[in-house]
Amino acid sequence: LARSRASGLLSPTMPPKFDPTEVKIVYVRVTGGEVPAASALAPKVGPLGLSPKKIGDDLVKATKEWQGMRVTAKLVIQNRQAKAEVVPSASALVIKALKEPPRDRKKVKNIVHSGSITMDDVIRIARIMREKSLAKKFEGTVLEILGTAQSIGCQVDGEDPHDIIDQIHDGEGPEIPDE
């Protein structure tokens, strides 16, 4: 035992002191407007000295307008105080733009998003997602959102999103602003 302590394997020192100015960021995937299970939050926020139940209530308030949709929430934790904010994904924004009525995820399964959004909606969503996008130009971000709309199964201005993608590649199609 003495030999292993000398080599530093069993360190008798305490962990570093808690720094109140340190900001920690935790990302959690939650269903909007519903209290996430405390058992799911506990391993993430427990070691930071926070109550999973209280964090769950904060998440419900922050995700109220995303009722019934799975969204990523960002918890900014400083001095054992947590602020919750929603980090919307492209698919969540497209589904929200469809203005579908909120649904009970326990009852309604395999929903089909058969609505239509406008090209202005696509450009607005692309502006929100611009900093997360890996595209060099804004046009690339718009194409990413059109691809998301296609995978969700909705239409853009009443036509298939892939037709609009092909039009943009051919230099025709709707006018896309630079930014």
Short mmCIF file of C-alpha atoms in Angstrom, two decimals:
data_model
loop_
_atom_site.label_atom_id
_atom_site.label_comp_id
_atom_site.label_asym_id
_atom_site.label_seq_id
_atom_site.Cartn_x
_atom_site.Cartn_y
_atom_site.Cartn_z
CA LEU A 1 0.00 0.00 0.00
CA ALA A 2 2.78 2.42 0.89
CA ARG A 3 4.53 1.72 -2.40
CA SER A 4 1.39 2.32 -4.49
CA ARG A 5 0.65 5.57 -2.65
CA ALA A 6 4.17 6.81 -3.31
CA SER A 7 3.81 6.08 -7.00
CA GLY A 8 0.65 8.20 -7.09
CA LEU A 9 -1.87 5.46 -7.82
CA LEU A 10 -3.85 6.01 -4.62
CA SER A 11 -3.86 9.76 -4.23
CA PRO A 12 -5.01 10.96 -0.79
CA THR A 13 -5.81 14.44 -2.19
CA MET A 14 -9.36 15.76 -2.50
CA PRO A 15 -10.98 16.64 -5.82
CA PRO A 16 -10.54 20.30 -6.81
CA LYS A 17 -12.65 22.92 -5.04
CA PHE A 18 -15.98 23.82 -6.68
CA ASP A 19 -15.61 26.99 -8.78
CA PRO A 20 -18.82 29.12 -8.69
CA THR A 21 -17.89 31.10 -11.82
CA GLU A 22 -17.45 27.99 -13.97
CA VAL A 23 -20.13 27.54 -16.65
CA LYS A 24 -21.07 23.98 -17.56
CA ILE A 25 -23.25 23.13 -20.55
CA VAL A 26 -25.34 19.95 -20.64
CA TYR A 27 -27.43 18.90 -23.64
CA VAL A 28 -30.52 16.76 -23.09
CA ARG A 29 -33.04 15.40 -25.58
CA VAL A 30 -36.57 15.86 -24.24
CA THR A 31 -40.16 15.76 -25.43
CA GLY A 32 -41.52 19.30 -25.48
CA GLY A 33 -43.90 20.28 -22.70
CA GLU A 34 -43.48 17.00 -20.79
CA VAL A 35 -41.55 16.33 -17.60
CA PRO A 36 -38.58 14.11 -18.44
CA ALA A 37 -38.00 11.14 -16.14
CA ALA A 38 -35.89 12.15 -13.15
CA SER A 39 -34.01 8.86 -13.59
CA ALA A 40 -32.88 10.05 -17.04
CA LEU A 41 -31.72 13.46 -15.81
CA ALA A 42 -30.05 12.30 -12.58
CA PRO A 43 -26.79 10.98 -14.12
CA LYS A 44 -26.37 14.21 -16.10
CA VAL A 45 -27.18 16.87 -13.47
CA GLY A 46 -26.73 14.96 -10.21
CA PRO A 47 -22.91 15.21 -10.14
CA LEU A 48 -23.23 18.98 -10.61
CA GLY A 49 -25.23 19.23 -7.38
CA LEU A 50 -28.59 19.93 -9.01
CA SER A 51 -31.99 18.41 -8.36
CA PRO A 52 -33.25 16.42 -11.38
CA LYS A 53 -36.86 17.22 -10.43
CA LYS A 54 -36.23 20.99 -10.45
CA ILE A 55 -34.37 20.75 -13.77
CA GLY A 56 -37.31 18.76 -15.18
CA ASP A 57 -39.69 21.60 -14.27
CA ASP A 58 -37.35 24.15 -15.91
CA LEU A 59 -37.25 22.03 -19.07
CA VAL A 60 -41.07 21.87 -19.20
CA LYS A 61 -41.25 25.69 -19.07
CA ALA A 62 -38.56 26.09 -21.75
CA THR A 63 -40.08 23.54 -24.16
CA LYS A 64 -43.74 24.58 -23.74
CA GLU A 65 -44.15 25.78 -27.35
CA TRP A 66 -42.62 22.57 -28.76
CA GLN A 67 -45.49 20.46 -27.35
CA GLY A 68 -45.19 16.76 -28.20
CA MET A 69 -42.00 17.10 -30.30
CA ARG A 70 -38.58 15.72 -29.43
CA VAL A 71 -36.17 18.64 -29.12
CA THR A 72 -32.67 19.12 -27.78
CA ALA A 73 -32.48 21.37 -24.74
CA LYS A 74 -29.34 23.12 -23.59
CA LEU A 75 -28.80 23.54 -19.85
CA VAL A 76 -26.39 26.34 -18.99
CA ILE A 77 -25.30 25.71 -15.41
CA GLN A 78 -23.47 28.32 -13.37
CA ASN A 79 -23.19 28.52 -9.59
CA ARG A 80 -25.67 25.62 -9.21
CA GLN A 81 -28.31 27.57 -11.15
CA ALA A 82 -29.55 26.13 -14.44
CA LYS A 83 -31.03 28.02 -17.37
CA ALA A 84 -32.81 25.86 -19.96
CA GLU A 85 -33.11 26.84 -23.62
CA VAL A 86 -34.21 24.94 -26.70
CA VAL A 87 -31.69 24.19 -29.46
CA PRO A 88 -34.03 23.53 -32.39
CA SER A 89 -33.13 20.99 -35.05
CA ALA A 90 -33.99 21.46 -38.70
CA SER A 91 -36.64 18.74 -38.59
CA ALA A 92 -38.27 20.21 -35.47
CA LEU A 93 -38.44 23.64 -37.16
CA VAL A 94 -39.93 22.17 -40.35
CA ILE A 95 -42.55 20.22 -38.38
CA LYS A 96 -43.36 23.36 -36.38
CA ALA A 97 -43.75 25.34 -39.64
CA LEU A 98 -46.34 22.77 -40.78
CA LYS A 99 -48.53 24.05 -37.88
CA GLU A 100 -49.82 20.59 -37.06
CA PRO A 101 -51.97 20.22 -33.94
CA PRO A 102 -50.04 18.90 -30.93
CA ARG A 103 -50.37 15.16 -30.60
CA ASP A 104 -50.13 12.69 -27.76
CA ARG A 105 -46.96 10.73 -28.47
CA LYS A 106 -48.20 7.78 -26.42
CA LYS A 107 -51.28 7.26 -28.60
CA VAL A 108 -50.42 8.50 -32.10
CA LYS A 109 -47.57 6.62 -33.78
CA ASN A 110 -45.98 6.77 -37.25
CA ILE A 111 -47.53 10.10 -38.18
CA VAL A 112 -47.34 11.31 -41.76
CA HIS A 113 -46.45 14.98 -42.25
CA SER A 114 -48.42 15.52 -45.43
CA GLY A 115 -48.77 19.31 -45.21
CA SER A 116 -47.03 21.98 -47.24
CA ILE A 117 -44.74 24.81 -46.16
CA THR A 118 -43.80 27.90 -48.16
CA MET A 119 -40.39 28.65 -49.61
CA ASP A 120 -40.31 31.68 -47.25
CA ASP A 121 -40.62 29.24 -44.33
CA VAL A 122 -37.69 27.23 -45.71
CA ILE A 123 -35.54 30.39 -46.00
CA ARG A 124 -36.54 31.51 -42.47
CA ILE A 125 -35.60 28.08 -41.06
CA ALA A 126 -32.31 28.16 -43.03
CA ARG A 127 -31.46 31.52 -41.40
CA ILE A 128 -32.04 30.01 -37.94
CA MET A 129 -29.93 26.93 -38.79
CA ARG A 130 -27.19 28.88 -40.61
CA GLU A 131 -24.58 28.76 -37.83
CA LYS A 132 -25.08 24.99 -37.35
CA SER A 133 -24.90 24.29 -41.07
CA LEU A 134 -21.74 22.98 -42.70
CA ALA A 135 -22.53 24.60 -46.05
CA LYS A 136 -20.21 27.29 -47.43
CA LYS A 137 -23.01 29.39 -48.93
CA PHE A 138 -26.51 30.19 -47.70
CA GLU A 139 -27.89 28.37 -50.75
CA GLY A 140 -26.35 25.15 -49.37
CA THR A 141 -28.17 25.66 -46.07
CA VAL A 142 -31.46 26.13 -47.95
CA LEU A 143 -30.75 22.86 -49.79
CA GLU A 144 -30.16 21.13 -46.43
CA ILE A 145 -33.55 22.34 -45.16
CA LEU A 146 -35.23 21.20 -48.40
CA GLY A 147 -33.64 17.77 -47.89
CA THR A 148 -34.99 17.71 -44.32
CA ALA A 149 -38.46 18.61 -45.63
CA GLN A 150 -38.20 15.75 -48.11
CA SER A 151 -37.22 13.25 -45.43
CA ILE A 152 -40.10 14.40 -43.20
CA GLY A 153 -42.45 13.85 -46.13
CA CYS A 154 -43.99 17.31 -46.46
CA GLN A 155 -44.16 19.50 -49.56
CA VAL A 156 -42.77 22.96 -50.28
CA ASP A 157 -45.18 25.32 -52.06
CA GLY A 158 -47.26 22.28 -53.04
CA GLU A 159 -44.45 20.45 -54.84
CA ASP A 160 -41.96 17.76 -53.92
CA PRO A 161 -38.87 19.26 -52.20
CA HIS A 162 -36.53 17.21 -54.39
CA ASP A 163 -37.94 18.86 -57.53
CA ILE A 164 -37.06 22.25 -56.03
CA ILE A 165 -33.56 20.95 -55.16
CA ASP A 166 -33.09 19.86 -58.80
CA GLN A 167 -34.33 23.27 -60.02
CA ILE A 168 -31.82 25.07 -57.77
CA HIS A 169 -29.00 22.80 -59.04
CA ASP A 170 -29.99 23.62 -62.63
CA GLY A 171 -29.86 27.36 -61.86
CA GLU A 172 -33.63 27.82 -62.12
CA GLY A 173 -36.16 27.60 -59.31
CA PRO A 174 -36.97 30.07 -56.56
CA GLU A 175 -34.80 33.08 -55.80
CA ILE A 176 -32.53 32.48 -52.79
CA PRO A 177 -31.06 35.49 -50.95
CA ASP A 178 -27.31 35.59 -50.26
CA GLU A 179 -27.79 35.61 -46.51
#
